[in-house]
PDB file of C-alpha atoms and ligand atoms in Angstrom:
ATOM      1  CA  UNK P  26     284.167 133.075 142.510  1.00  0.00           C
ATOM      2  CA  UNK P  27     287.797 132.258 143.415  1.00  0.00           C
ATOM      3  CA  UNK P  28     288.353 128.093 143.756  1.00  0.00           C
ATOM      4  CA  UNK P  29     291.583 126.725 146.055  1.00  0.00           C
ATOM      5  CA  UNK P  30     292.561 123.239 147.125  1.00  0.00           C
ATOM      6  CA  UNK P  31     291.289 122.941 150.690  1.00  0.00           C
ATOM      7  CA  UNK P  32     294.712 123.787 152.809  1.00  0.00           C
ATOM      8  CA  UNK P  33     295.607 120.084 154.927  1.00  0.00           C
ATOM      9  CA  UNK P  34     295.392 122.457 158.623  1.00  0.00           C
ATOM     10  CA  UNK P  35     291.819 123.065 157.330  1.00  0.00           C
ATOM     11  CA  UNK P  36     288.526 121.341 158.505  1.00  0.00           C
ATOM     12  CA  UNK P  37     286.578 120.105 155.699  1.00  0.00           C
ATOM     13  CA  UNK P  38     283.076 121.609 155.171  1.00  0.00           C
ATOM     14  CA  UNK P  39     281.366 118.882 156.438  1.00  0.00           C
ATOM     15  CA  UNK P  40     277.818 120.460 156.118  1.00  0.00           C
ATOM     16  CA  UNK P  41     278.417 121.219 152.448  1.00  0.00           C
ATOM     17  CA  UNK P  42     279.751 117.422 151.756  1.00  0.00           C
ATOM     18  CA  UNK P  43     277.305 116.072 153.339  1.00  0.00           C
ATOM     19  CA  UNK P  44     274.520 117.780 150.682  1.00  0.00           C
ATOM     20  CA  UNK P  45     275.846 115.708 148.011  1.00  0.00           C
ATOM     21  CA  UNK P  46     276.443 112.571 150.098  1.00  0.00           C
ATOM     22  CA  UNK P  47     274.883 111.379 153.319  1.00  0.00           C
ATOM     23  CA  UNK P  48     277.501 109.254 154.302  1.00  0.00           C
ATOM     24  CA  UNK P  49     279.832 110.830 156.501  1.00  0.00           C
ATOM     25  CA  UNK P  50     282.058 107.539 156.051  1.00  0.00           C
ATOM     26  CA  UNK P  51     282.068 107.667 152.450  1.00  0.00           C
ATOM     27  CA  UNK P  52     282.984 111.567 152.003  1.00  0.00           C
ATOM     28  CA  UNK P  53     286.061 110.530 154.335  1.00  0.00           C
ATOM     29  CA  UNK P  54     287.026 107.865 152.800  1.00  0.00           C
ATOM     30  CA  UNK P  55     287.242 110.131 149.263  1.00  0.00           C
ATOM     31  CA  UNK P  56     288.869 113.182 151.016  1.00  0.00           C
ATOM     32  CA  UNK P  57     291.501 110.924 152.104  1.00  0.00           C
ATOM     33  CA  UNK P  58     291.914 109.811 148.919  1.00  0.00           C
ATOM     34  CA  UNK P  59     291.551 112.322 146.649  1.00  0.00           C
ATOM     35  CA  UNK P  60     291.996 116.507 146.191  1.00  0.00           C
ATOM     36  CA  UNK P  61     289.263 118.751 148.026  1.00  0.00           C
ATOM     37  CA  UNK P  62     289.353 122.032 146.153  1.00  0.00           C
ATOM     38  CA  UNK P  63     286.492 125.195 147.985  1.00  0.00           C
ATOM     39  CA  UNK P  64     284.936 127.469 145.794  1.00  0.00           C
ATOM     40  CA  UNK P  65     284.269 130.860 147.956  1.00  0.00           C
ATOM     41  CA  UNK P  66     282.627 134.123 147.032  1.00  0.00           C
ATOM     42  CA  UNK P  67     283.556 136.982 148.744  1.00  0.00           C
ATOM     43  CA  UNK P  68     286.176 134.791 151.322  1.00  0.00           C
ATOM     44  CA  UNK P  69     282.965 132.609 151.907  1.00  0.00           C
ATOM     45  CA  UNK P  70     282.792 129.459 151.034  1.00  0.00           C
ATOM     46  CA  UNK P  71     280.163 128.445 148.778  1.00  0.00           C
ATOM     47  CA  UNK P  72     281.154 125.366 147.129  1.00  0.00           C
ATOM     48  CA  UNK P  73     282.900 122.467 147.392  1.00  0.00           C
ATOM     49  CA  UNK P  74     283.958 119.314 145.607  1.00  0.00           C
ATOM     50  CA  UNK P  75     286.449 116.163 145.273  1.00  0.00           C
ATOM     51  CA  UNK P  76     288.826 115.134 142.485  1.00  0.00           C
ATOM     52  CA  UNK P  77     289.056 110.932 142.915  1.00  0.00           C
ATOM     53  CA  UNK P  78     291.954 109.319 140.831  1.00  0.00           C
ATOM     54  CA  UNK P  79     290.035 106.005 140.249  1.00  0.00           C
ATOM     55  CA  UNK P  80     291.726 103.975 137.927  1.00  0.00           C
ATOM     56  CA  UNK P  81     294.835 104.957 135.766  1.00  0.00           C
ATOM     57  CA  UNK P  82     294.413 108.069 133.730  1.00  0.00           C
ATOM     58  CA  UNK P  83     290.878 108.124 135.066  1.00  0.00           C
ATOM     59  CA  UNK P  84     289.514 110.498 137.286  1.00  0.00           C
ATOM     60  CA  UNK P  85     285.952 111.082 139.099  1.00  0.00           C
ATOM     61  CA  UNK P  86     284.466 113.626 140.250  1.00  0.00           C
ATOM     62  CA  UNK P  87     282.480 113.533 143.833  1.00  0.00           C
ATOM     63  CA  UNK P  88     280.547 115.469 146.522  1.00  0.00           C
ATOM     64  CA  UNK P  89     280.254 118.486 144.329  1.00  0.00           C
ATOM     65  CA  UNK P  90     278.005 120.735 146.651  1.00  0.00           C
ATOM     66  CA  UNK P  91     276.533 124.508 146.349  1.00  0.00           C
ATOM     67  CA  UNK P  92     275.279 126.113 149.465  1.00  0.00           C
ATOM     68  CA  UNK P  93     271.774 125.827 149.430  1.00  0.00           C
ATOM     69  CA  UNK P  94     271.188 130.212 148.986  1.00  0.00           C
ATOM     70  CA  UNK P  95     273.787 129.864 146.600  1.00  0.00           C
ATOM     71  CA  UNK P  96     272.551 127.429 144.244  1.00  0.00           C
ATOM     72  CA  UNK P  97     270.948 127.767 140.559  1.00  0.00           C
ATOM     73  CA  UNK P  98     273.019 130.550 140.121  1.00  0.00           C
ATOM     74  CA  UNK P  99     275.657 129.839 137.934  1.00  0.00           C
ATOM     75  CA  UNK P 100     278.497 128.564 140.746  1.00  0.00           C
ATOM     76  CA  UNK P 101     278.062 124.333 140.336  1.00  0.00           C
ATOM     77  CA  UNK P 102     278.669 124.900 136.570  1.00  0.00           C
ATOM     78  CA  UNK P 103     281.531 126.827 136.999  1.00  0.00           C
ATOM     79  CA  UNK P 104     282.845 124.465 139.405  1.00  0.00           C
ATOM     80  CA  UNK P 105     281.970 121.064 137.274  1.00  0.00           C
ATOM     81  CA  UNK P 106     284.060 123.159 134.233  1.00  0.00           C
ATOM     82  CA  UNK P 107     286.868 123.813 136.579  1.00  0.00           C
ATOM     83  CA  UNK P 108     287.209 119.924 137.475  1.00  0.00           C
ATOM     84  CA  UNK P 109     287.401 119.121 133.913  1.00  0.00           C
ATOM     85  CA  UNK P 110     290.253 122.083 133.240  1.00  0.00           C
ATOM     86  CA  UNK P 111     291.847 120.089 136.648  1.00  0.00           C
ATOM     87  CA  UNK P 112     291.438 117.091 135.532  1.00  0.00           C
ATOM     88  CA  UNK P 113     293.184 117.558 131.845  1.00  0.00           C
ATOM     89  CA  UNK P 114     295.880 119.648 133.378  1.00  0.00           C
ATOM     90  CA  UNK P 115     296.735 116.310 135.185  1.00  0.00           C
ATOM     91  CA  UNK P 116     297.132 114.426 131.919  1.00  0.00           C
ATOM     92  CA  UNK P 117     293.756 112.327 132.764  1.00  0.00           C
ATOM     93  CA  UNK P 118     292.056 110.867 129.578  1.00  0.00           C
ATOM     94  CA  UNK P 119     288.803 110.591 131.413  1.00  0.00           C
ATOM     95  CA  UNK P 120     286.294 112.139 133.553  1.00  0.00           C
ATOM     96  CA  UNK P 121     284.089 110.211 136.150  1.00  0.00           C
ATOM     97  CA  UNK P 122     280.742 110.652 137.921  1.00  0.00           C
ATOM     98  CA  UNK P 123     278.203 109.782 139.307  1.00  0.00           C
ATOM     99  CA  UNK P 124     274.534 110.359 140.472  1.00  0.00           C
ATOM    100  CA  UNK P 125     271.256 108.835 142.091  1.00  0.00           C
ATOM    101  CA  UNK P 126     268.168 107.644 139.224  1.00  0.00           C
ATOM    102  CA  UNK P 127     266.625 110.126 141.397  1.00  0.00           C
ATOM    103  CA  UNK P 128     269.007 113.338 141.086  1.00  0.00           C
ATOM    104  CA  UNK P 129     267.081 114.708 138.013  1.00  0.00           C
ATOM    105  CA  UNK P 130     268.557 118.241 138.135  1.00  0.00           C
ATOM    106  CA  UNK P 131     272.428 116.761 138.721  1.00  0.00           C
ATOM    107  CA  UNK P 132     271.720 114.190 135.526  1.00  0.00           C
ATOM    108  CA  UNK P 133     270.354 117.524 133.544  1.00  0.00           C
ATOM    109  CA  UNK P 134     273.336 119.115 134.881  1.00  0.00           C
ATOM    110  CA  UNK P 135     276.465 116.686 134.018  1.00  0.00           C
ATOM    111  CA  UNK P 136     275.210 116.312 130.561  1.00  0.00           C
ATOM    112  CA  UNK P 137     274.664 119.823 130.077  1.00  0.00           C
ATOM    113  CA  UNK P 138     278.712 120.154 130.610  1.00  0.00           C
ATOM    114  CA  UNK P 139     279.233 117.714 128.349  1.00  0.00           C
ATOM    115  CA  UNK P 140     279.293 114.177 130.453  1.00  0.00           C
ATOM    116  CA  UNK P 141     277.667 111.035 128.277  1.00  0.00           C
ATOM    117  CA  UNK P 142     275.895 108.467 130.138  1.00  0.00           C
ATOM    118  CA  UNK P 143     278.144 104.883 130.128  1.00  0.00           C
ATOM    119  CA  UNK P 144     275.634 102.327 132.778  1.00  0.00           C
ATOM    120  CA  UNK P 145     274.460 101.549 135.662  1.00  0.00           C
ATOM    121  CA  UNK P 146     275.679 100.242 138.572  1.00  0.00           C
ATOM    122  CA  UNK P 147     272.086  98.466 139.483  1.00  0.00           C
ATOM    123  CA  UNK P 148     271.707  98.519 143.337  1.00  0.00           C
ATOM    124  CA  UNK P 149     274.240 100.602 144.220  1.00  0.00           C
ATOM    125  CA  UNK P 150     272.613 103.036 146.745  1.00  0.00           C
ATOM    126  CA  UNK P 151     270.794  99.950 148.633  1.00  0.00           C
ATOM    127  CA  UNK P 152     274.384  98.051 148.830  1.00  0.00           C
ATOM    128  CA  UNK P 153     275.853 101.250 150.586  1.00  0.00           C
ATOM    129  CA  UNK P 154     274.261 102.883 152.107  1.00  0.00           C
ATOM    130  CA  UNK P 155     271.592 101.807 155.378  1.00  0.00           C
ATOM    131  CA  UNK P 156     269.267 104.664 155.276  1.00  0.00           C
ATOM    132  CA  UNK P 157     266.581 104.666 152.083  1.00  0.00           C
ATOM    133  CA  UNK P 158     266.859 107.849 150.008  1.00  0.00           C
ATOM    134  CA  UNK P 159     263.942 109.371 148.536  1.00  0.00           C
ATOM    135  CA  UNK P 160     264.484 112.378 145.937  1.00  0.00           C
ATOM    136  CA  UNK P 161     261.613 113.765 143.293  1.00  0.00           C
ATOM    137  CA  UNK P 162     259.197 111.080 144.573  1.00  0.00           C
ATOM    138  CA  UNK P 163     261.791 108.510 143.694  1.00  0.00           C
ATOM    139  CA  UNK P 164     263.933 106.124 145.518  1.00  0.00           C
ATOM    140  CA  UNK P 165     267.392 106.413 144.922  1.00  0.00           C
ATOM    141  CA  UNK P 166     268.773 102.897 144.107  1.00  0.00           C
ATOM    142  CA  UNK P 167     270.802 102.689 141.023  1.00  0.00           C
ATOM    143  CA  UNK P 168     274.084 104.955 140.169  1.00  0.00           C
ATOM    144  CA  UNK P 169     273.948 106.385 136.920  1.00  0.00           C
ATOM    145  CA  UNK P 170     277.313 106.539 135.705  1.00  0.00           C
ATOM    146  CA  UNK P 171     278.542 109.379 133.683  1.00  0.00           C
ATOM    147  CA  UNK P 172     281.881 110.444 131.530  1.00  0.00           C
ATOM    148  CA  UNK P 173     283.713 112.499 129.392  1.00  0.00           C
ATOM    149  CA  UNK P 174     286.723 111.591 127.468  1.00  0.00           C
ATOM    150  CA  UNK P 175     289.281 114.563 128.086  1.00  0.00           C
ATOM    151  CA  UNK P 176     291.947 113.375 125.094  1.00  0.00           C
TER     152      UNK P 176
HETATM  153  N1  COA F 182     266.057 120.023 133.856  1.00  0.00           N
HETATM  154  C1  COA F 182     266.959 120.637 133.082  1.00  0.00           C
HETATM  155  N2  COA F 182     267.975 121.399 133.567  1.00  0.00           N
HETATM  156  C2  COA F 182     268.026 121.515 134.897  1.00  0.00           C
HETATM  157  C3  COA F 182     267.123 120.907 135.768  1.00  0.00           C
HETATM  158  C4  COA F 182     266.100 120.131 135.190  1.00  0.00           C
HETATM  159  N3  COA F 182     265.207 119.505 135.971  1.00  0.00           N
HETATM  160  N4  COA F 182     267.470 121.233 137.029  1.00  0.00           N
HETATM  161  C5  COA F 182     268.570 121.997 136.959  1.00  0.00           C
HETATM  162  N5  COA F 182     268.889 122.169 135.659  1.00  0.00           N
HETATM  163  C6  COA F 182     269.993 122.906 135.114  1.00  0.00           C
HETATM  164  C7  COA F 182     269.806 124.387 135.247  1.00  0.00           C
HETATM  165  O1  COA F 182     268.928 124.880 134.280  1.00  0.00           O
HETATM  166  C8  COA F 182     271.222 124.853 135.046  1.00  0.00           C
HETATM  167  O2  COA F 182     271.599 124.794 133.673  1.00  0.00           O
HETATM  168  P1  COA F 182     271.655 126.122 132.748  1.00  0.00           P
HETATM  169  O3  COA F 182     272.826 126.905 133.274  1.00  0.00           O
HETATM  170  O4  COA F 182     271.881 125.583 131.391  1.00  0.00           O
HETATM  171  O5  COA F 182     270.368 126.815 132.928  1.00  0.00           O
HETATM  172  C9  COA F 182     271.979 123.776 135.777  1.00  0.00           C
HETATM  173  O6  COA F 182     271.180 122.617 135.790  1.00  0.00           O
HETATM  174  C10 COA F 182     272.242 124.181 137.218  1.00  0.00           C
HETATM  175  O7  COA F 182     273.432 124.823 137.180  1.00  0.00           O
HETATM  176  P2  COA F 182     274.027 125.636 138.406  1.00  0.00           P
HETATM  177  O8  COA F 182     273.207 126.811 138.805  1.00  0.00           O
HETATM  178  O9  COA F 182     275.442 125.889 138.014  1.00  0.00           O
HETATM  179  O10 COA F 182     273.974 124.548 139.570  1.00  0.00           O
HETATM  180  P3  COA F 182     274.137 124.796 141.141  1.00  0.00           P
HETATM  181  O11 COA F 182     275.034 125.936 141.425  1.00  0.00           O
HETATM  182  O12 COA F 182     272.807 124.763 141.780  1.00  0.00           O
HETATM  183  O13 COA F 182     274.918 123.453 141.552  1.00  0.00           O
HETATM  184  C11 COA F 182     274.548 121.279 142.460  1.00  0.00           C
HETATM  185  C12 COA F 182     274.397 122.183 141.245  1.00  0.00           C
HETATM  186  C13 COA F 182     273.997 119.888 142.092  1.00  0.00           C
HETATM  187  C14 COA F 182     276.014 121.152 142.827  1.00  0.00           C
HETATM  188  C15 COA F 182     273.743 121.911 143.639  1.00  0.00           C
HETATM  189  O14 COA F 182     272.394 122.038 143.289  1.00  0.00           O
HETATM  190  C16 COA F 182     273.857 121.155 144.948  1.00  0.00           C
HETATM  191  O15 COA F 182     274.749 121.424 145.738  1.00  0.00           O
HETATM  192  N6  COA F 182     272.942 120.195 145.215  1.00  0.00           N
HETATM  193  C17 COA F 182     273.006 119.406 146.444  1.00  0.00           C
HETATM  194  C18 COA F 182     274.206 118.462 146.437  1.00  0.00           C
HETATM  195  C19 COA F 182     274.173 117.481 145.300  1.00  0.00           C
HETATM  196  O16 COA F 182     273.132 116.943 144.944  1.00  0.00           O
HETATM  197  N7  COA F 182     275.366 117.222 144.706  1.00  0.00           N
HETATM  198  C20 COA F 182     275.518 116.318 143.583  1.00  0.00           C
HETATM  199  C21 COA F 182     275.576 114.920 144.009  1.00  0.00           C
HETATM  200  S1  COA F 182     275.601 113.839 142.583  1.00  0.00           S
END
């Protein structure tokens, strides 16, 4: 798996985004604020996801998506690892994100990399966002924020 900045003449990979975030508004608003960088296996791409500066020498990470076929396999990892290795080549102290109460496999997944739970933000998915979301039999409402300290 190679992983490149997406090129400005490119289109984003809306379909992919849109996986890890169901607001077409909100992934906009990060891609014009942040780095996109495509992972793609065999020049397809299979992967995406969003490097946020937030606050100084803080960074987050956002709308990390694996095509559907392509997931469980190894590639989101690799990916979430490669945003750290971004992120400290930048001179950032600290790593961001974030993920639904319901997103049980992404929470198993940031801390297997290494991210420690810091809070919630109580209410977050029900402030932004108009249409309920319903993963594992839960609804999403609360952001479970996640970091890891990169100095
Ligand atoms: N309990 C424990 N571990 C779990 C788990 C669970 N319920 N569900 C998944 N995992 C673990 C797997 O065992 C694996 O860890 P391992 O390598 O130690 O076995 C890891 O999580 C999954 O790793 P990987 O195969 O690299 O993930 P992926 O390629 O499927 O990518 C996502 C992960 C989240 C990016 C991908 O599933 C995706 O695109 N989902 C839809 C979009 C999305 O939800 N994005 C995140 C928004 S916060």
């Amino acid at each position: 798996m190679d992983i490149r900045l997406l090129h400005p003449s490119e289109t984003p990979p809306y379909e992919l985004l849109l996986l890890a975030d169901p607001s077409r508004r909100i992934i906009d608003e990060y891609l014009e604020r942040g780095e996109c960088f495509l992972a793609e296996e065999n020049s397809m791409i299979i992967g995406v996801y969003v490097l946020l500066p937030t606050r100084p020498e803080t960074i987050e990470l956002v709308n990390i998506a694996v095509v559907e076929t392509y997931q469980g396999k190894g590639f989101g990892k690799k990916m979430i690892f490669h945003a750290i290795e971004q992120a400290r080549s930048k001179a950032y102290k600290t790593i961001e994100v974030g993920t639904g109460n319901s997103s049980l496999p992404q929470l198993a997944l940031y801390q297997k990399c290494g991210f420690r739970m810091t809070g919630v933000d109580s209410g977050f998915f029900i402030r932004h966002y108009e249409e309920e979301i319903w993963e594992n039999g839960i609804q999403c409402r609360d952001m479970v924020r996640l970091e890891m300290d990169l100095s």
